[in-house]
Amino acid sequence: MHEVSLMEQTVDMAVACAIAQGAEKIHAIKLRIGDLSGVIPEAMQFAFSVVTAGTIAEGATLAIESVPARCYCPTCQQEFEPQDVIYACPHCNQLSTEIRQGKELELAAVEVS
Amino acid sequence: MCQTCGCVVTGEVTIDGAVLDAEMAHSHFHHPNQAHTYTHNHQHSHYHHHLHHNHLHHPDHAYAHTEHVHDTRGVTATISDRSDTGTTIQPRTLTIAQGILNKNDRLAERNRGYFQAKGLLVLNVVSSPGSGKTALLERLLQDWPQQGEQQRGVGVIVGDLETDNDAQRLRTAGDAIVQITTGTACHLEAEMIAQAAQKLDLDQLELLVIENVGNLVCPAAYDLGEDLRIVLLSVTEGEDKPLKYAPMFKTADAIVINKIDIAVAVGFDRDRAIANLHKVAPQAPIFEVSARTGTGLEAWYAYLQGQRERKATTIMGS
């Protein structure tokens, strides 16, 4: 339920970057959100229009790239994509504690003019 | 600041009743309809940004004036009105690739370094509301001095949306207690911890426990600068809680199952709960305790003592 706060920080960052680059308008914001970030993309989308109101990002589109979880199996020495919340290696069934991808919560890019 | 599921700012963060220092607070956003205390020492309307502390205003007034000098709190910024140039700027993409929680994470690292310099072991205790975090800490405050022969004590930073009930409870068992009242925020952030820690004499402590806001979702995302994240699960919550709230359990360094004294009464399936915990969080040792009766606390304290000693050795060796 912290998506509004996160979206505020996102828009703050996007606006600051846009202004620093001499832009006057933000047309699109692109985020990367990992499946393990604890963030619900739909809630981010919901917060977006509210948070951008009155900013140079008002009316902009929000694109969210979902980043799937990836784990590393030390026995098989390879990465795998877990199928559910139990991170068992599909080759040897060993549980993995090494998460290599999926916690991302990142402002990837903004389109400005 | 997190406004939970609403968009209207309704609360403010306080630490032992004092409002969180806005000058130390992280970058934030002002809603157009939200009053703020920033004084404008000029008369004309304009769009401006204060780069000196990453603080943006989004007034609903016009953007139409020429270059001017704007002096706020000793910082002078020259801002050009780009609309006078008459040129059309083509849309372009700025690649940013920056973590949204970067600021919190940097502050958390600062906290971690500070706590390390003080020789403190720091726990971040997270769980659902009502699983017994405060009761577990009450016991810890009472029992800790009897564990070993160390001279220094235990401090607690308590986070809640409202009331200082937990701090009051804990003060009957210890004196190094600070309450953070988050207003509407569903989690603690590193900045709040940095300020709350200033209220404690850390040189007198060897263990600092952060009792996070009761919530198994949002606190998972925020590093506070702790050494260990302790996830508490009580027997009344159901054996599948680890599966339902996997992101939180996956961040656990240790898991405490509380209220085992009433496990039979509530039909708690211990084997299934432990199997679920092992599957979701294979990295975390599990301690089964009753904060009320004291069952199982010795093993829990032994773990904390071991972690404290390990950290002390690490600090001495570094």
CSV table of C-alpha atoms in Angstrom, one decimal:
chain,number,residue,atom,x,y,z
A,1,MET,CA,0.0,0.0,0.0
A,2,HIS,CA,3.0,2.3,-0.3
A,3,GLU,CA,2.6,2.8,-4.1
A,4,VAL,CA,1.4,6.3,-3.8
A,5,SER,CA,4.5,7.3,-1.9
A,6,LEU,CA,6.7,5.4,-4.3
A,7,MET,CA,5.0,7.1,-7.3
A,8,GLU,CA,5.5,10.5,-5.7
A,9,GLN,CA,9.2,9.8,-5.4
A,10,THR,CA,9.3,8.5,-9.0
A,11,VAL,CA,7.6,11.6,-10.3
A,12,ASP,CA,9.8,13.9,-8.3
A,13,MET,CA,12.9,12.1,-9.7
A,14,ALA,CA,11.5,12.2,-13.3
A,15,VAL,CA,10.6,15.9,-13.0
A,16,ALA,CA,14.0,16.8,-11.5
A,17,CYS,CA,15.8,15.0,-14.3
A,18,ALA,CA,13.6,16.5,-17.0
A,19,ILE,CA,14.2,20.0,-15.7
A,20,ALA,CA,17.9,19.5,-15.3
A,21,GLN,CA,18.0,18.5,-18.9
A,22,GLY,CA,16.1,21.6,-19.9
A,23,ALA,CA,12.8,19.9,-20.7
A,24,GLU,CA,9.4,21.5,-20.1
A,25,LYS,CA,7.1,18.6,-20.5
A,26,ILE,CA,7.2,14.9,-19.7
A,27,HIS,CA,5.3,12.7,-22.2
A,28,ALA,CA,6.1,9.3,-20.8
A,29,ILE,CA,7.7,7.6,-17.8
A,30,LYS,CA,9.0,4.1,-17.9
A,31,LEU,CA,9.5,2.0,-14.8
A,32,ARG,CA,11.0,-1.4,-14.2
A,33,ILE,CA,9.3,-3.3,-11.4
A,34,GLY,CA,10.5,-6.6,-10.1
A,35,ASP,CA,8.1,-9.3,-9.2
A,36,LEU,CA,9.7,-9.5,-5.7
A,37,SER,CA,9.7,-5.7,-5.1
A,38,GLY,CA,6.5,-5.9,-3.1
A,39,VAL,CA,5.0,-3.3,-5.4
A,40,ILE,CA,1.7,-3.8,-7.2
A,41,PRO,CA,2.0,-2.4,-10.8
A,42,GLU,CA,-1.8,-1.7,-10.9
A,43,ALA,CA,-1.5,0.4,-7.7
A,44,MET,CA,1.4,2.3,-9.3
A,45,GLN,CA,-0.7,2.9,-12.3
A,46,PHE,CA,-3.6,4.1,-10.2
A,47,ALA,CA,-1.4,6.5,-8.3
A,48,PHE,CA,0.2,7.9,-11.4
A,49,SER,CA,-2.6,10.2,-12.6
A,50,VAL,CA,-3.2,11.6,-9.1
A,51,VAL,CA,0.5,12.2,-8.4
A,52,THR,CA,1.3,13.8,-11.8
A,53,ALA,CA,-1.6,16.3,-11.6
A,54,GLY,CA,-0.3,19.8,-11.6
A,55,THR,CA,3.2,18.7,-12.7
A,56,ILE,CA,5.0,18.8,-16.0
A,57,ALA,CA,4.2,15.1,-16.2
A,58,GLU,CA,0.5,15.7,-16.2
A,59,GLY,CA,-1.1,13.7,-19.0
A,60,ALA,CA,2.0,11.6,-19.5
A,61,THR,CA,1.8,7.8,-20.1
A,62,LEU,CA,3.2,5.3,-17.7
A,63,ALA,CA,4.9,2.2,-19.0
A,64,ILE,CA,5.8,-0.6,-16.5
A,65,GLU,CA,8.2,-3.3,-17.5
A,66,SER,CA,7.8,-6.3,-15.2
A,67,VAL,CA,11.0,-8.0,-14.2
A,68,PRO,CA,10.6,-11.7,-13.4
A,69,ALA,CA,12.4,-13.3,-10.5
A,70,ARG,CA,15.6,-15.2,-11.3
A,71,CYS,CA,17.5,-17.3,-8.8
A,72,TYR,CA,20.9,-19.0,-8.8
A,73,CYS,CA,21.4,-22.7,-8.0
A,74,PRO,CA,24.9,-23.2,-6.5
A,75,THR,CA,24.7,-27.0,-7.1
A,76,CYS,CA,23.8,-26.7,-10.8
A,77,GLN,CA,25.7,-23.5,-11.2
A,78,GLN,CA,23.1,-21.9,-13.2
A,79,GLU,CA,20.2,-19.4,-13.0
A,80,PHE,CA,16.6,-20.4,-13.1
A,81,GLU,CA,13.2,-18.7,-13.2
A,82,PRO,CA,11.1,-19.8,-10.2
A,83,GLN,CA,7.6,-20.9,-11.0
A,84,ASP,CA,6.0,-19.8,-7.7
A,85,VAL,CA,7.1,-18.5,-4.3
A,86,ILE,CA,9.1,-21.6,-3.6
A,87,TYR,CA,12.5,-21.2,-5.3
A,88,ALA,CA,13.3,-24.8,-6.1
A,89,CYS,CA,15.8,-25.5,-8.8
A,90,PRO,CA,14.0,-27.2,-11.7
A,91,HIS,CA,17.1,-29.5,-12.3
A,92,CYS,CA,18.0,-30.6,-8.8
A,93,ASN,CA,15.1,-29.4,-6.7
A,94,GLN,CA,17.4,-27.7,-4.2
A,95,LEU,CA,15.9,-24.5,-2.7
A,96,SER,CA,17.7,-21.4,-3.7
A,97,THR,CA,18.4,-18.4,-1.4
A,98,GLU,CA,20.3,-16.4,-4.0
A,99,ILE,CA,18.0,-14.0,-5.8
A,100,ARG,CA,19.7,-12.4,-8.8
A,101,GLN,CA,16.8,-10.5,-10.3
A,102,GLY,CA,13.3,-9.5,-9.4
A,103,LYS,CA,13.7,-6.9,-6.6
A,104,GLU,CA,14.1,-4.0,-9.1
A,105,LEU,CA,12.2,-0.8,-8.5
A,106,GLU,CA,13.7,1.6,-11.0
A,107,LEU,CA,12.9,4.7,-12.9
A,108,ALA,CA,14.2,3.5,-16.3
A,109,ALA,CA,13.6,6.5,-18.6
A,110,VAL,CA,11.5,9.5,-19.3
A,111,GLU,CA,10.4,10.9,-22.7
A,112,VAL,CA,10.5,14.7,-22.6
A,113,SER,CA,10.4,17.8,-24.8
B,1,MET,CA,6.0,9.7,2.8
B,2,CYS,CA,3.6,6.9,2.3
B,3,GLN,CA,0.0,7.9,2.2
B,4,THR,CA,-1.1,4.3,2.2
B,5,CYS,CA,-4.0,3.8,-0.2
B,6,GLY,CA,-5.2,7.4,-0.3
B,7,CYS,CA,-3.7,10.4,-2.0
B,8,VAL,CA,-4.5,13.0,0.6
B,9,VAL,CA,-1.8,13.8,3.2
B,10,THR,CA,-3.6,13.5,6.5
B,11,GLY,CA,-0.9,12.9,9.0
B,12,GLU,CA,2.6,13.8,10.0
B,13,VAL,CA,5.4,11.8,11.3
B,14,THR,CA,6.4,12.5,14.9
B,15,ILE,CA,9.2,11.1,17.1
B,16,ASP,CA,8.3,11.1,20.7
B,17,GLY,CA,5.6,13.7,19.9
B,18,ALA,CA,8.0,16.1,18.0
B,19,VAL,CA,7.4,16.5,14.3
B,20,LEU,CA,9.9,14.9,12.1
B,21,ASP,CA,12.5,17.5,11.0
B,22,ALA,CA,11.5,18.4,7.5
B,23,GLU,CA,14.9,19.7,6.7
B,24,MET,CA,16.4,16.3,7.3
B,25,ALA,CA,13.5,14.6,5.6
B,26,HIS,CA,13.8,13.0,2.2
B,27,SER,CA,12.8,14.7,-1.0
B,28,HIS,CA,9.0,15.0,-1.1
B,29,PHE,CA,6.2,16.2,-3.2
B,30,HIS,CA,3.7,18.9,-2.5
B,31,HIS,CA,0.2,18.4,-3.8
B,32,PRO,CA,-1.2,21.6,-5.3
B,33,ASN,CA,-3.9,21.7,-2.7
B,34,GLN,CA,-1.6,21.0,0.2
B,35,ALA,CA,-0.5,23.8,2.4
B,36,HIS,CA,3.2,24.1,3.0
B,37,THR,CA,5.3,26.2,5.3
B,38,TYR,CA,7.8,27.4,2.7
B,39,THR,CA,8.0,31.1,2.7
B,40,HIS,CA,8.1,32.9,-0.6
B,41,ASN,CA,9.9,36.2,-0.3
B,42,HIS,CA,8.7,37.6,-3.6
B,43,GLN,CA,5.4,38.6,-5.1
B,44,HIS,CA,5.2,37.3,-8.6
B,45,SER,CA,3.9,34.0,-9.7
B,46,HIS,CA,6.3,31.6,-11.3
B,47,TYR,CA,7.3,28.0,-11.7
B,48,HIS,CA,10.5,27.3,-9.8
B,49,HIS,CA,12.5,24.4,-8.4
B,50,HIS,CA,14.8,24.4,-5.5
B,51,LEU,CA,17.7,22.3,-6.5
B,52,HIS,CA,19.5,22.7,-3.3
B,53,HIS,CA,17.4,20.2,-1.5
B,54,ASN,CA,15.6,18.4,-4.3
B,55,HIS,CA,12.2,19.9,-3.4
B,56,LEU,CA,9.8,20.6,-6.1
B,57,HIS,CA,6.8,22.9,-6.0
B,58,HIS,CA,3.9,22.3,-8.4
B,59,PRO,CA,1.7,25.4,-8.1
B,60,ASP,CA,-1.2,25.7,-10.4
B,61,HIS,CA,-0.2,29.2,-11.5
B,62,ALA,CA,1.1,30.4,-14.8
B,63,TYR,CA,4.5,30.0,-16.2
B,64,ALA,CA,5.0,33.3,-17.9
B,65,HIS,CA,7.8,35.7,-17.0
B,66,THR,CA,11.3,36.5,-17.8
B,67,GLU,CA,14.6,35.5,-16.2
B,68,HIS,CA,14.9,36.4,-12.6
B,69,VAL,CA,16.9,35.8,-9.5
B,70,HIS,CA,15.2,34.0,-6.7
B,71,ASP,CA,16.8,33.9,-3.3
B,72,THR,CA,15.5,31.5,-0.8
B,73,ARG,CA,17.3,30.8,2.5
B,74,GLY,CA,20.6,32.0,1.3
B,75,VAL,CA,20.6,30.0,-1.9
B,76,THR,CA,20.4,32.0,-5.1
B,77,ALA,CA,19.2,30.3,-8.2
B,78,THR,CA,19.0,31.9,-11.6
B,79,ILE,CA,16.2,30.4,-13.6
B,80,SER,CA,15.6,31.2,-17.2
B,81,ASP,CA,12.1,31.2,-18.7
B,82,ARG,CA,12.5,28.9,-21.6
B,83,SER,CA,9.2,29.9,-23.1
B,84,ASP,CA,10.8,33.1,-24.4
B,85,THR,CA,13.1,31.3,-26.7
B,86,GLY,CA,10.4,30.5,-29.2
B,87,THR,CA,12.1,27.3,-30.3
B,88,THR,CA,10.3,24.0,-30.5
B,89,ILE,CA,11.9,21.1,-28.8
B,90,GLN,CA,11.6,17.6,-30.2
B,91,PRO,CA,10.6,14.8,-27.8
B,92,ARG,CA,13.6,12.9,-26.7
B,93,THR,CA,14.2,10.0,-24.2
B,94,LEU,CA,16.3,10.5,-21.1
B,95,THR,CA,17.7,7.2,-19.8
B,96,ILE,CA,17.7,7.4,-16.0
B,97,ALA,CA,18.0,3.9,-14.7
B,98,GLN,CA,17.9,4.9,-11.1
B,99,GLY,CA,16.4,3.0,-8.2
B,100,ILE,CA,13.3,4.7,-6.8
B,101,LEU,CA,14.4,3.8,-3.3
B,102,ASN,CA,18.0,5.0,-3.8
B,103,LYS,CA,17.6,7.8,-1.3
B,104,ASN,CA,16.3,5.5,1.4
B,105,ASP,CA,19.0,2.9,0.6
B,106,ARG,CA,21.7,5.5,0.9
B,107,LEU,CA,20.4,6.7,4.2
B,108,ALA,CA,20.1,3.1,5.4
B,109,GLU,CA,23.7,2.6,4.6
B,110,ARG,CA,24.6,5.7,6.5
B,111,ASN,CA,22.6,4.4,9.5
B,112,ARG,CA,24.4,1.0,9.2
B,113,GLY,CA,27.8,2.7,9.3
B,114,TYR,CA,26.8,4.8,12.3
B,115,PHE,CA,25.4,1.9,14.2
B,116,GLN,CA,28.6,-0.1,13.4
B,117,ALA,CA,30.7,2.7,14.8
B,118,LYS,CA,28.7,2.5,18.0
B,119,GLY,CA,29.2,-1.2,18.2
B,120,LEU,CA,25.5,-1.9,18.1
B,121,LEU,CA,23.6,-4.9,16.8
B,122,VAL,CA,20.4,-3.6,15.2
B,123,LEU,CA,17.3,-5.7,14.6
B,124,ASN,CA,14.3,-4.7,12.4
B,125,VAL,CA,11.3,-6.7,13.7
B,126,VAL,CA,8.4,-7.0,11.2
B,127,SER,CA,5.1,-8.8,11.4
B,128,SER,CA,1.4,-8.5,11.0
B,129,PRO,CA,-0.4,-6.4,13.6
B,130,GLY,CA,-1.0,-8.3,16.8
B,131,SER,CA,1.5,-11.1,16.4
B,132,GLY,CA,3.2,-10.1,19.6
B,133,LYS,CA,6.2,-7.8,18.6
B,134,THR,CA,5.8,-5.6,21.6
B,135,ALA,CA,5.3,-8.5,24.0
B,136,LEU,CA,8.4,-10.2,22.7
B,137,LEU,CA,10.4,-7.0,23.2
B,138,GLU,CA,9.0,-6.5,26.7
B,139,ARG,CA,10.5,-9.9,27.5
B,140,LEU,CA,13.7,-9.0,25.8
B,141,LEU,CA,14.1,-5.8,27.8
B,142,GLN,CA,13.4,-7.7,31.0
B,143,ASP,CA,15.6,-10.7,30.3
B,144,TRP,CA,18.5,-9.3,28.3
B,145,PRO,CA,20.6,-8.1,31.3
B,146,GLN,CA,20.6,-11.6,32.7
B,147,GLN,CA,22.0,-13.0,29.5
B,148,GLY,CA,25.8,-12.9,29.9
B,149,GLU,CA,27.7,-10.2,31.7
B,150,GLN,CA,27.7,-7.3,29.2
B,151,GLN,CA,27.3,-3.8,30.6
B,152,ARG,CA,25.3,-2.2,28.0
B,153,GLY,CA,21.5,-2.4,27.5
B,154,VAL,CA,18.8,-2.7,24.9
B,155,GLY,CA,17.1,0.3,23.1
B,156,VAL,CA,13.9,0.1,21.2
B,157,ILE,CA,12.5,2.4,18.4
B,158,VAL,CA,8.8,1.7,18.0
B,159,GLY,CA,6.8,2.6,14.9
B,160,ASP,CA,3.1,2.9,14.8
B,161,LEU,CA,0.5,4.9,12.9
B,162,GLU,CA,-1.0,6.4,16.0
B,163,THR,CA,-0.6,6.3,19.8
B,164,ASP,CA,2.5,5.7,21.9
B,165,ASN,CA,0.8,2.8,23.7
B,166,ASP,CA,3.6,0.4,22.7
B,167,ALA,CA,6.4,2.8,23.9
B,168,GLN,CA,4.5,3.3,27.2
B,169,ARG,CA,4.3,-0.5,27.6
B,170,LEU,CA,8.0,-0.9,26.8
B,171,ARG,CA,9.1,1.9,29.2
B,172,THR,CA,7.9,-0.2,32.1
B,173,ALA,CA,10.6,-2.7,31.2
B,174,GLY,CA,13.3,-0.4,29.8
B,175,ASP,CA,14.2,3.3,29.6
B,176,ALA,CA,15.8,3.7,26.1
B,177,ILE,CA,12.5,3.7,24.2
B,178,VAL,CA,11.6,6.1,21.3
B,179,GLN,CA,8.2,6.1,19.7
B,180,ILE,CA,7.8,7.0,16.0
B,181,THR,CA,4.2,7.9,15.1
B,182,THR,CA,4.0,7.7,11.3
B,183,GLY,CA,0.6,9.3,10.9
B,184,THR,CA,-0.5,7.4,7.8
B,185,ALA,CA,2.6,5.7,6.7
B,186,CYS,CA,2.5,1.9,6.7
B,187,HIS,CA,6.2,1.3,7.2
B,188,LEU,CA,9.3,2.9,8.7
B,189,GLU,CA,12.0,4.6,6.5
B,190,ALA,CA,15.7,5.0,7.1
B,191,GLU,CA,15.3,8.8,7.7
B,192,MET,CA,12.9,8.2,10.6
B,193,ILE,CA,15.4,5.8,12.2
B,194,ALA,CA,18.3,8.2,11.8
B,195,GLN,CA,16.3,10.9,13.6
B,196,ALA,CA,14.8,8.6,16.3
B,197,ALA,CA,18.3,7.2,17.0
B,198,GLN,CA,19.4,10.7,18.0
B,199,LYS,CA,17.0,10.5,20.9
B,200,LEU,CA,18.9,7.5,22.4
B,201,ASP,CA,22.3,7.4,24.1
B,202,LEU,CA,23.6,4.7,21.8
B,203,ASP,CA,26.9,4.5,23.7
B,204,GLN,CA,24.9,2.9,26.5
B,205,LEU,CA,23.4,0.3,24.2
B,206,GLU,CA,24.6,-2.9,22.6
B,207,LEU,CA,21.3,-3.9,21.0
B,208,LEU,CA,18.9,-1.7,19.2
B,209,VAL,CA,15.6,-3.1,18.2
B,210,ILE,CA,13.3,-1.4,15.7
B,211,GLU,CA,9.7,-2.5,16.1
B,212,ASN,CA,8.4,-1.8,12.6
B,213,VAL,CA,4.8,-0.9,11.8
B,214,GLY,CA,2.6,-4.0,11.9
B,215,ASN,CA,2.4,-4.8,8.2
B,216,LEU,CA,3.7,-7.8,6.2
B,217,VAL,CA,3.9,-5.9,2.9
B,218,CYS,CA,5.5,-2.5,2.7
B,219,PRO,CA,8.2,-2.7,5.4
B,220,ALA,CA,9.8,-5.4,3.2
B,221,ALA,CA,10.9,-2.8,0.7
B,222,TYR,CA,12.7,-0.4,3.1
B,223,ASP,CA,16.2,-1.1,4.4
B,224,LEU,CA,16.6,0.8,7.7
B,225,GLY,CA,20.2,0.0,8.2
B,226,GLU,CA,19.6,-3.0,10.4
B,227,ASP,CA,21.9,-6.0,10.8
B,228,LEU,CA,19.1,-8.6,11.0
B,229,ARG,CA,15.5,-8.6,9.8
B,230,ILE,CA,13.4,-10.7,12.2
B,231,VAL,CA,10.0,-11.8,10.8
B,232,LEU,CA,7.5,-12.7,13.5
B,233,LEU,CA,4.7,-15.1,12.8
B,234,SER,CA,2.0,-16.0,15.5
B,235,VAL,CA,0.1,-19.2,15.6
B,236,THR,CA,-3.2,-17.5,15.1
B,237,GLU,CA,-2.3,-16.2,11.7
B,238,GLY,CA,-2.5,-19.5,9.7
B,239,GLU,CA,0.2,-21.8,8.4
B,240,ASP,CA,0.1,-20.4,4.9
B,241,LYS,CA,1.1,-16.8,5.9
B,242,PRO,CA,4.6,-17.4,4.5
B,243,LEU,CA,3.2,-18.4,1.1
B,244,LYS,CA,0.8,-15.4,1.1
B,245,TYR,CA,3.4,-12.9,2.1
B,246,ALA,CA,6.5,-14.5,0.5
B,247,PRO,CA,8.4,-11.3,-0.3
B,248,MET,CA,8.6,-10.4,3.4
B,249,PHE,CA,9.5,-13.8,4.5
B,250,LYS,CA,12.2,-14.0,1.9
B,251,THR,CA,13.9,-11.0,3.5
B,252,ALA,CA,14.1,-12.7,6.9
B,253,ASP,CA,17.4,-13.4,8.6
B,254,ALA,CA,15.5,-15.2,11.3
B,255,ILE,CA,11.9,-16.1,12.0
B,256,VAL,CA,10.2,-16.2,15.3
B,257,ILE,CA,6.9,-18.2,15.7
B,258,ASN,CA,5.1,-16.6,18.7
B,259,LYS,CA,2.2,-17.6,20.9
B,260,ILE,CA,3.0,-21.3,20.8
B,261,ASP,CA,1.3,-21.7,24.2
B,262,ILE,CA,-2.0,-21.4,22.4
B,263,ALA,CA,-1.1,-23.4,19.3
B,264,VAL,CA,-3.3,-26.3,20.3
B,265,ALA,CA,-6.3,-24.1,21.1
B,266,VAL,CA,-6.2,-22.4,17.7
B,267,GLY,CA,-5.5,-25.6,15.8
B,268,PHE,CA,-2.1,-24.5,14.6
B,269,ASP,CA,-0.5,-27.1,12.2
B,270,ARG,CA,3.1,-26.7,13.3
B,271,ASP,CA,4.6,-29.1,10.8
B,272,ARG,CA,2.9,-27.5,7.9
B,273,ALA,CA,3.8,-24.0,9.0
B,274,ILE,CA,7.5,-24.9,9.4
B,275,ALA,CA,7.5,-26.7,6.1
B,276,ASN,CA,6.1,-23.6,4.4
B,277,LEU,CA,8.7,-21.4,6.2
B,278,HIS,CA,11.5,-23.7,5.1
B,279,LYS,CA,10.3,-23.6,1.5
B,280,VAL,CA,9.8,-19.9,1.3
B,281,ALA,CA,12.7,-18.8,3.5
B,282,PRO,CA,15.3,-21.6,3.6
B,283,GLN,CA,17.9,-19.2,4.8
B,284,ALA,CA,16.2,-18.3,8.1
B,285,PRO,CA,16.6,-20.2,11.4
B,286,ILE,CA,13.2,-20.6,13.1
B,287,PHE,CA,12.6,-20.0,16.8
B,288,GLU,CA,9.3,-21.2,18.4
B,289,VAL,CA,8.5,-19.1,21.5
B,290,SER,CA,5.8,-17.8,23.7
B,291,ALA,CA,6.5,-14.3,24.8
B,292,ARG,CA,3.8,-14.7,27.4
B,293,THR,CA,5.0,-17.8,29.2
B,294,GLY,CA,8.7,-17.6,28.3
B,295,THR,CA,8.8,-20.9,26.5
B,296,GLY,CA,11.6,-21.1,23.9
B,297,LEU,CA,13.1,-17.7,24.7
B,298,GLU,CA,16.4,-19.1,25.7
B,299,ALA,CA,17.2,-20.4,22.3
B,300,TRP,CA,16.1,-17.0,20.8
B,301,TYR,CA,18.4,-15.1,23.2
B,302,ALA,CA,21.3,-17.4,22.5
B,303,TYR,CA,20.9,-16.7,18.8
B,304,LEU,CA,20.9,-12.9,19.5
B,305,GLN,CA,23.9,-13.2,21.8
B,306,GLY,CA,25.7,-15.2,19.1
B,307,GLN,CA,24.9,-12.6,16.5
B,308,ARG,CA,26.0,-9.8,18.8
B,309,GLU,CA,29.3,-11.5,19.5
B,310,ARG,CA,29.8,-12.2,15.8
B,311,LYS,CA,29.2,-8.5,15.0
B,312,ALA,CA,31.5,-7.4,17.8
B,313,THR,CA,34.3,-9.6,16.4
B,314,THR,CA,33.7,-8.3,12.9
B,315,ILE,CA,33.9,-4.7,14.1
B,316,MET,CA,37.1,-5.4,16.1
B,317,GLY,CA,38.6,-7.2,13.2
B,318,SER,CA,37.7,-4.4,10.7
